[in-house]
mmCIF file with all atom_site columns, C-alpha atoms in Angstrom:
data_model
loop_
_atom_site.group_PDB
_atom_site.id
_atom_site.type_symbol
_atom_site.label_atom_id
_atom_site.label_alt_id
_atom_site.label_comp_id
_atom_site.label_asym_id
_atom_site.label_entity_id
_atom_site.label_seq_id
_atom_site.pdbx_PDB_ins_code
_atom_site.Cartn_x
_atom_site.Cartn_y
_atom_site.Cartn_z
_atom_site.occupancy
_atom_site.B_iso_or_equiv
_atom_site.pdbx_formal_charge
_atom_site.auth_seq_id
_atom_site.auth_comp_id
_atom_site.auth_asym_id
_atom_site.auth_atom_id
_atom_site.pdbx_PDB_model_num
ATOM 1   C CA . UNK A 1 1   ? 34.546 -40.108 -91.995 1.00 34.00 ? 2   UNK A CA 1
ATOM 2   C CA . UNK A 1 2   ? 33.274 -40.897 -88.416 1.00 34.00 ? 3   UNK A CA 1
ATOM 3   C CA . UNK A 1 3   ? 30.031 -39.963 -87.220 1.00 37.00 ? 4   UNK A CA 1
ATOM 4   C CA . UNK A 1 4   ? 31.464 -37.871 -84.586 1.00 36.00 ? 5   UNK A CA 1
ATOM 5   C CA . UNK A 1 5   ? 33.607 -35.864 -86.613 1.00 35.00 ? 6   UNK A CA 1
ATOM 6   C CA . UNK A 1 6   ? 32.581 -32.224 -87.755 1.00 36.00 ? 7   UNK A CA 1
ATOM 7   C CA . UNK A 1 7   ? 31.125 -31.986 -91.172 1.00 37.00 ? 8   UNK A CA 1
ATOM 8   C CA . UNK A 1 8   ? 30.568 -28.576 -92.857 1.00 40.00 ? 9   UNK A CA 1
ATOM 9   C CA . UNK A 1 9   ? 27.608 -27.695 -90.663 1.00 42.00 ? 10  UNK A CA 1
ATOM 10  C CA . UNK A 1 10  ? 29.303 -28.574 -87.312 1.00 43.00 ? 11  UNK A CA 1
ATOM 11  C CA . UNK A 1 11  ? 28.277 -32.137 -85.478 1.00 47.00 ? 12  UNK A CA 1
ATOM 12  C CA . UNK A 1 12  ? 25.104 -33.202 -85.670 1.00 55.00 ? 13  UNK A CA 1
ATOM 13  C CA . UNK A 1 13  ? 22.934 -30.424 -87.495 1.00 61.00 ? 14  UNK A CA 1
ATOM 14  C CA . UNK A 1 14  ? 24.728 -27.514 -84.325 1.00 65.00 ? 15  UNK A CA 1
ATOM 15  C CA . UNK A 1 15  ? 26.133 -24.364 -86.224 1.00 70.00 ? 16  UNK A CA 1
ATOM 16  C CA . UNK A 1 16  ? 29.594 -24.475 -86.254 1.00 86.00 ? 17  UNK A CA 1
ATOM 17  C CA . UNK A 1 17  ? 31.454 -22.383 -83.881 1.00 89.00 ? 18  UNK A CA 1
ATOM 18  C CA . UNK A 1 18  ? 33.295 -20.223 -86.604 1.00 88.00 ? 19  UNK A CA 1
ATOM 19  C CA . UNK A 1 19  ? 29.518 -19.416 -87.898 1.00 87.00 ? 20  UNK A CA 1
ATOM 20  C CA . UNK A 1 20  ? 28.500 -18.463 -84.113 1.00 88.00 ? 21  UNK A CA 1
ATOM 21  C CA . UNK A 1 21  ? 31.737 -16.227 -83.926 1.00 92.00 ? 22  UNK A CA 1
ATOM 22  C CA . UNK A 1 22  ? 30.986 -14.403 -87.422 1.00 92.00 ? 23  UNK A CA 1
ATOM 23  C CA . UNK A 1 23  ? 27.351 -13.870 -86.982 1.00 92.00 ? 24  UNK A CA 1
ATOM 24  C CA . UNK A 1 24  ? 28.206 -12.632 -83.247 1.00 94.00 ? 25  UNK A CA 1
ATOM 25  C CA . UNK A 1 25  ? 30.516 -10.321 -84.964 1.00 97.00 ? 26  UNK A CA 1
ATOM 26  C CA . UNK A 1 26  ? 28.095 -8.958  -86.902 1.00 97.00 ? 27  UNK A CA 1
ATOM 27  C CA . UNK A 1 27  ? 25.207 -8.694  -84.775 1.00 97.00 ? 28  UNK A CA 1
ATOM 28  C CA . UNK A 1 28  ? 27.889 -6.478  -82.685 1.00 97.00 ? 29  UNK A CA 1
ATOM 29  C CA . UNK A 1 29  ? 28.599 -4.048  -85.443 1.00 98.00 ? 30  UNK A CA 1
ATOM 30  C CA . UNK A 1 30  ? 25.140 -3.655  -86.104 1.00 98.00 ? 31  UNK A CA 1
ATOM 31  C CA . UNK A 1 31  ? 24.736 -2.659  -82.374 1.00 97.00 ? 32  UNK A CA 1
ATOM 32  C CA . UNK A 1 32  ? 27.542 -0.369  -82.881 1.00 98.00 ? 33  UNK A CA 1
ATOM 33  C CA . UNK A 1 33  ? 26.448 0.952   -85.920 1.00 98.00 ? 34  UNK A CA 1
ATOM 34  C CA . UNK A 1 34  ? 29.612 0.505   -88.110 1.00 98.00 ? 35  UNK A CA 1
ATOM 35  C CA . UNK A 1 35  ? 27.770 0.789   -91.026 1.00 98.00 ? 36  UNK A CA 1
ATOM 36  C CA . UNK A 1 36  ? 30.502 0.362   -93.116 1.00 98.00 ? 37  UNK A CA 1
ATOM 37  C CA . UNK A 1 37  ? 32.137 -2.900  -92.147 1.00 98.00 ? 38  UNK A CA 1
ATOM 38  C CA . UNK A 1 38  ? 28.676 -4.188  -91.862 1.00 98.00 ? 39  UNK A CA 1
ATOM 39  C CA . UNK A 1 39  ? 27.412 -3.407  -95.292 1.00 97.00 ? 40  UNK A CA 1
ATOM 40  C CA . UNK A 1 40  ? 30.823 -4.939  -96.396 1.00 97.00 ? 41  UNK A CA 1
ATOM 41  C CA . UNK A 1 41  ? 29.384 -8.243  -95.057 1.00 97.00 ? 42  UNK A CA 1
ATOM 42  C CA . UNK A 1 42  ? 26.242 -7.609  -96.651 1.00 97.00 ? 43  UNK A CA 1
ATOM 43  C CA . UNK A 1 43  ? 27.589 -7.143  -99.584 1.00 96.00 ? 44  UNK A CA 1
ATOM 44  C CA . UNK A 1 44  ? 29.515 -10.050 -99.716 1.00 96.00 ? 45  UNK A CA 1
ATOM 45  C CA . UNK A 1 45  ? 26.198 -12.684 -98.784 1.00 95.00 ? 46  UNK A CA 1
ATOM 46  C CA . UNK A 1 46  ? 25.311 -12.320 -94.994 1.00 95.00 ? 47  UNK A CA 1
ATOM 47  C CA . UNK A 1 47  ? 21.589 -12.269 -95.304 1.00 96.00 ? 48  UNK A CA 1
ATOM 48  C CA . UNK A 1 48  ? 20.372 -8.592  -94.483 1.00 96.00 ? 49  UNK A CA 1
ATOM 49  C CA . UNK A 1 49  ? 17.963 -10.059 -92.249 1.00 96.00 ? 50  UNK A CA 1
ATOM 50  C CA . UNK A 1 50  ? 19.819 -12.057 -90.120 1.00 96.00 ? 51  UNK A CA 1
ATOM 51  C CA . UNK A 1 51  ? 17.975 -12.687 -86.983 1.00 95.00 ? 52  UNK A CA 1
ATOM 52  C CA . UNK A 1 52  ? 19.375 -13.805 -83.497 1.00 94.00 ? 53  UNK A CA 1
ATOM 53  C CA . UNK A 1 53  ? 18.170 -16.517 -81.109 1.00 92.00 ? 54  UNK A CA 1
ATOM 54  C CA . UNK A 1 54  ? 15.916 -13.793 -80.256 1.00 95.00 ? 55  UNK A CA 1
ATOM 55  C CA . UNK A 1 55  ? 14.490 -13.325 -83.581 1.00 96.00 ? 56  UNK A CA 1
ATOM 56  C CA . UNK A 1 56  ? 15.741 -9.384  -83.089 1.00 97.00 ? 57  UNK A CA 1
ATOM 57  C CA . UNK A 1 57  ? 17.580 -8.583  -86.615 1.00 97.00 ? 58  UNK A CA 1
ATOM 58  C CA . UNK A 1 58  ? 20.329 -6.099  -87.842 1.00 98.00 ? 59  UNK A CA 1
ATOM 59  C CA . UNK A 1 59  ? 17.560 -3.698  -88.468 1.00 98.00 ? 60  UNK A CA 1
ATOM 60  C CA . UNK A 1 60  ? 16.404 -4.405  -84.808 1.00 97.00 ? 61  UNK A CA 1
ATOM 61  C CA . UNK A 1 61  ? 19.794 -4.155  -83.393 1.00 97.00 ? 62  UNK A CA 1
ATOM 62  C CA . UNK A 1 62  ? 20.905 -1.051  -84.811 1.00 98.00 ? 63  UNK A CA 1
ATOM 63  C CA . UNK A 1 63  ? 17.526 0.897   -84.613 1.00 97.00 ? 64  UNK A CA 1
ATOM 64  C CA . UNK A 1 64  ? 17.675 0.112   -81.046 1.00 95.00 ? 65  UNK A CA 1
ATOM 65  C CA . UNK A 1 65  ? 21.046 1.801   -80.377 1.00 96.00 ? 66  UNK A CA 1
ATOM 66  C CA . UNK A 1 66  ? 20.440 4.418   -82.693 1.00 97.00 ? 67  UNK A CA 1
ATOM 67  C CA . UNK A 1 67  ? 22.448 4.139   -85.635 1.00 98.00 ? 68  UNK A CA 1
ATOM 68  C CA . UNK A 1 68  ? 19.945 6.160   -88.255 1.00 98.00 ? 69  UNK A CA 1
ATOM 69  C CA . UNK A 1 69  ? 22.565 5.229   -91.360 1.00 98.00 ? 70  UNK A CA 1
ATOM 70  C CA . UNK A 1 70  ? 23.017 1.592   -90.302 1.00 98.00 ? 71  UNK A CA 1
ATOM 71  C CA . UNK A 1 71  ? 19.528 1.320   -90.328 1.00 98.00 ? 72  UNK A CA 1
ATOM 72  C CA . UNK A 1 72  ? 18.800 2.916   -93.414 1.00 98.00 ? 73  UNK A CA 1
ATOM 73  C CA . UNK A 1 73  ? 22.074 0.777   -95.335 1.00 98.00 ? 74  UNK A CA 1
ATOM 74  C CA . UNK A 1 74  ? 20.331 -2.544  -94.118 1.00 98.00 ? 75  UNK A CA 1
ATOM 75  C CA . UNK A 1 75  ? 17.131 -1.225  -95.932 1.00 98.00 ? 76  UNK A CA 1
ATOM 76  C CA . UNK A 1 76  ? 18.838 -0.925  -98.504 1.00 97.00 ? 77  UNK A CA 1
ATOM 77  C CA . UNK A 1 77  ? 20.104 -3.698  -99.057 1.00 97.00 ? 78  UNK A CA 1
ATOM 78  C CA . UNK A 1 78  ? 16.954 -5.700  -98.690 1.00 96.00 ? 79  UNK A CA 1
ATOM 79  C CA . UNK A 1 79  ? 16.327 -5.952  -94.783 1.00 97.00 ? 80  UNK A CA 1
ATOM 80  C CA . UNK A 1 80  ? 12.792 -5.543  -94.205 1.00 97.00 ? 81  UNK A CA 1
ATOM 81  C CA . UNK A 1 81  ? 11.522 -2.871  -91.830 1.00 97.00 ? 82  UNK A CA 1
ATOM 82  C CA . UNK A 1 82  ? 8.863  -4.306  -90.007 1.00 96.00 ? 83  UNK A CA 1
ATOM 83  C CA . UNK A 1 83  ? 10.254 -7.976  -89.139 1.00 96.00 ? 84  UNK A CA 1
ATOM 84  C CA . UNK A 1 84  ? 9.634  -8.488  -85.789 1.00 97.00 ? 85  UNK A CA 1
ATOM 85  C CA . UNK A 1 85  ? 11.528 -10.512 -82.845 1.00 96.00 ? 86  UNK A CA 1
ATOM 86  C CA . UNK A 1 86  ? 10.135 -13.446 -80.609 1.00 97.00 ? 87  UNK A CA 1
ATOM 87  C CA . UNK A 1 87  ? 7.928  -11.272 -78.853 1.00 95.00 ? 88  UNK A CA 1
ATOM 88  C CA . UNK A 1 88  ? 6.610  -9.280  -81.171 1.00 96.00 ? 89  UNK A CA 1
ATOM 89  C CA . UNK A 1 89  ? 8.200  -6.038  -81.368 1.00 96.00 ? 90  UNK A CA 1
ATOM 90  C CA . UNK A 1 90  ? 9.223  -4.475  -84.296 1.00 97.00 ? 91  UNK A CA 1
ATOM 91  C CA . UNK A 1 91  ? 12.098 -2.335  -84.752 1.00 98.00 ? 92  UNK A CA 1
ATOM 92  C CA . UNK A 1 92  ? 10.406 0.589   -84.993 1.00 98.00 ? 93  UNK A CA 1
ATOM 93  C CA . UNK A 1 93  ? 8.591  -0.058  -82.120 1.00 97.00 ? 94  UNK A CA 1
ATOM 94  C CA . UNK A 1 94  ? 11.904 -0.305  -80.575 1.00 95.00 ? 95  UNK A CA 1
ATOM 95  C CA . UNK A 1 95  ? 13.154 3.007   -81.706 1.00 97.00 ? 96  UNK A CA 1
ATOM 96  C CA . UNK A 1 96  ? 9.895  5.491   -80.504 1.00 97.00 ? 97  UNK A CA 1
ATOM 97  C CA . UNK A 1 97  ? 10.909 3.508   -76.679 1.00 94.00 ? 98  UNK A CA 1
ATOM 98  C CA . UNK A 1 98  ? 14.539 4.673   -77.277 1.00 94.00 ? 99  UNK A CA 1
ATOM 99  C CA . UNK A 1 99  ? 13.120 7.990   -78.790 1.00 93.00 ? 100 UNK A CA 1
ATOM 100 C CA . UNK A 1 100 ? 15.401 7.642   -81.314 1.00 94.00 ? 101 UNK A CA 1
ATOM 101 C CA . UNK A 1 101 ? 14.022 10.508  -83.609 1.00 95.00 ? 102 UNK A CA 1
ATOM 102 C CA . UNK A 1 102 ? 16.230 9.861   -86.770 1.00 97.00 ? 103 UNK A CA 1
ATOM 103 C CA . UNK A 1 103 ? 15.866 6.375   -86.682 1.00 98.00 ? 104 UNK A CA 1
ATOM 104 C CA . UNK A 1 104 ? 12.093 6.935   -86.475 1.00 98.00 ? 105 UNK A CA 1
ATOM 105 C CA . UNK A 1 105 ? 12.354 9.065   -89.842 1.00 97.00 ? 106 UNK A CA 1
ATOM 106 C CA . UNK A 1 106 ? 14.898 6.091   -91.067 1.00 98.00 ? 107 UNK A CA 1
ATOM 107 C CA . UNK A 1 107 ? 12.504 3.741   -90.798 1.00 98.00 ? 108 UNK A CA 1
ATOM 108 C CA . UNK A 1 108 ? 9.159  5.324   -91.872 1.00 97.00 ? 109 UNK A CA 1
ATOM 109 C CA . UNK A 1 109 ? 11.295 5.797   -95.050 1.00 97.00 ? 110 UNK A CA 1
ATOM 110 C CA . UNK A 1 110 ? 12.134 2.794   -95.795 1.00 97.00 ? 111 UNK A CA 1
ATOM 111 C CA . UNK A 1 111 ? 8.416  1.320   -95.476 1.00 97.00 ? 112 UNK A CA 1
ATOM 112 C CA . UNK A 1 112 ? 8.062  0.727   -91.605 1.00 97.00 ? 113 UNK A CA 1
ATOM 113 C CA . UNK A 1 113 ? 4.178  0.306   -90.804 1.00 97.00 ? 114 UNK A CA 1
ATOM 114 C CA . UNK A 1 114 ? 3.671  2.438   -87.231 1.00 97.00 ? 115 UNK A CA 1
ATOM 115 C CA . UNK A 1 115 ? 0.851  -0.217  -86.860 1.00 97.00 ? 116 UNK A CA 1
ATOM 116 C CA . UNK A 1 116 ? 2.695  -3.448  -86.707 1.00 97.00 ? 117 UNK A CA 1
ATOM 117 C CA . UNK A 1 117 ? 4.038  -5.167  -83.912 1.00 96.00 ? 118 UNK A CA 1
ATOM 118 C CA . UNK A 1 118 ? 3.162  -5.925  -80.417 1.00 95.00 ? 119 UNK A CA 1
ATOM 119 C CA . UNK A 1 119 ? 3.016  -3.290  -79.225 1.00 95.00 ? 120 UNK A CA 1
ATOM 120 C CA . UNK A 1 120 ? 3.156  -1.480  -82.033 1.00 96.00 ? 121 UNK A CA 1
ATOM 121 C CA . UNK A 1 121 ? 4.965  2.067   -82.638 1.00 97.00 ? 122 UNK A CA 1
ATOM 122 C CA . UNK A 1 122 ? 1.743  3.848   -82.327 1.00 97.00 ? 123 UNK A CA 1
ATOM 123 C CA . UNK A 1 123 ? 0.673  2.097   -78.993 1.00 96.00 ? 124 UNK A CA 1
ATOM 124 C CA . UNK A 1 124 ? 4.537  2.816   -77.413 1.00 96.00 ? 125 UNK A CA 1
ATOM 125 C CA . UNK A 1 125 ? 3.775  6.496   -78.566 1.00 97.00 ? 126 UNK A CA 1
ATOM 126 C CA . UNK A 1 126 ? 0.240  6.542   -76.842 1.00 96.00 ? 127 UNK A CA 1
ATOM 127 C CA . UNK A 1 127 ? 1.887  4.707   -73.819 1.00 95.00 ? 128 UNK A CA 1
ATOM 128 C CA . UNK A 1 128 ? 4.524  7.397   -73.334 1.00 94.00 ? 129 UNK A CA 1
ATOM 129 C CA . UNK A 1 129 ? 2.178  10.214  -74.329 1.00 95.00 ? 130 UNK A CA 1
ATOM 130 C CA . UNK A 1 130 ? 4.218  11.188  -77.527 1.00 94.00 ? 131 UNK A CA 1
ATOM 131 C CA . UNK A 1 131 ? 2.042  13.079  -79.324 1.00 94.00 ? 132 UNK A CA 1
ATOM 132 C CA . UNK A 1 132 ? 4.631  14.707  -82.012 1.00 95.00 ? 133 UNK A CA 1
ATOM 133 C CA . UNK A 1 133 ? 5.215  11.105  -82.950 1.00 95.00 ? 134 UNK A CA 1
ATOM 134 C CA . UNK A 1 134 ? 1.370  9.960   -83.193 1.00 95.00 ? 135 UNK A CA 1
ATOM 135 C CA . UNK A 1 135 ? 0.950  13.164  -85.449 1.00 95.00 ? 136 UNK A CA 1
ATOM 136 C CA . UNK A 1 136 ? 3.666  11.878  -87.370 1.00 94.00 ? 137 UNK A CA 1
ATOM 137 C CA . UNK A 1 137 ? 1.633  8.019   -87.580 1.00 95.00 ? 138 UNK A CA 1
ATOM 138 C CA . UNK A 1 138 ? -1.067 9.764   -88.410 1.00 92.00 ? 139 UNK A CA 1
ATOM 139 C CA . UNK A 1 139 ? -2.575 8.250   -84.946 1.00 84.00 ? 140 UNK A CA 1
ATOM 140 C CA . UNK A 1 140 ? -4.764 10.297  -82.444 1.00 70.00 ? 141 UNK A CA 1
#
């Protein structure tokens, strides 16, 4: 074999382009929230927290576009609910901006901390002067 041909993991150490199509593929139904063909991935070894080159996961991705059973599937299957991107924001964060109510409830189910992140879930509540949701946080 030649140096410049493609081994497993593409030339040189780059992911290989099939890789890059898959995991854009599944970033997408995450945004979409097609839980089902998703979870089938899952299920068959994607990591279930597969980040982007943004560090923004599944769980970010589909909280985001407010896909309340996406989010909670991912959860299930291991994602973790506070795992922030590159700059600091955590998905649930992410969702009080959106005011995604049921992804809110999603995520404080499945273990989401309304303090973590940059800015955090309660400081996005102060900021847009939700008060229902900083009752909910237990936040004043």
């Amino acid at each position: 074999m030649s140096e410049h041909e493609p081994t497993q993991g593409g030339s040189q150490g780059a992911p290989d382009e099939d890789v890059i199509e898959l995991a854009t593929k599944i970033f997408d139904l995450a945004r979409q929230g097609e839980t089902e063909a998703l979870t089938a991935y899952l299920d068959a070894g994607v990591p279930a927290n597969l980040t982007n080159d943004r560090g923004d996961t599944l769980v970010m991705l589909a909280a985001y576009h407010g896909h309340a059973a996406t989010v909670t599937a991912l959860l299930a299957r291991g994602a973790e609910a506070d795992r922030a991107n590159d700059r600091g924001q955590t998905p649930l964060a992410g969702a009080v901006f959106k005011g995604e109510e049921t992804v809110i409830r999603a995520l404080l189910d499945g273990g989401a901390d309304p303090a973590a992140g940059t800015p955090s879930a309660v400081d996005t509540a102060r900021m847009f002067a939700k008060a229902d949701l900083l009752e909910l946080f237990g936040a004043e």
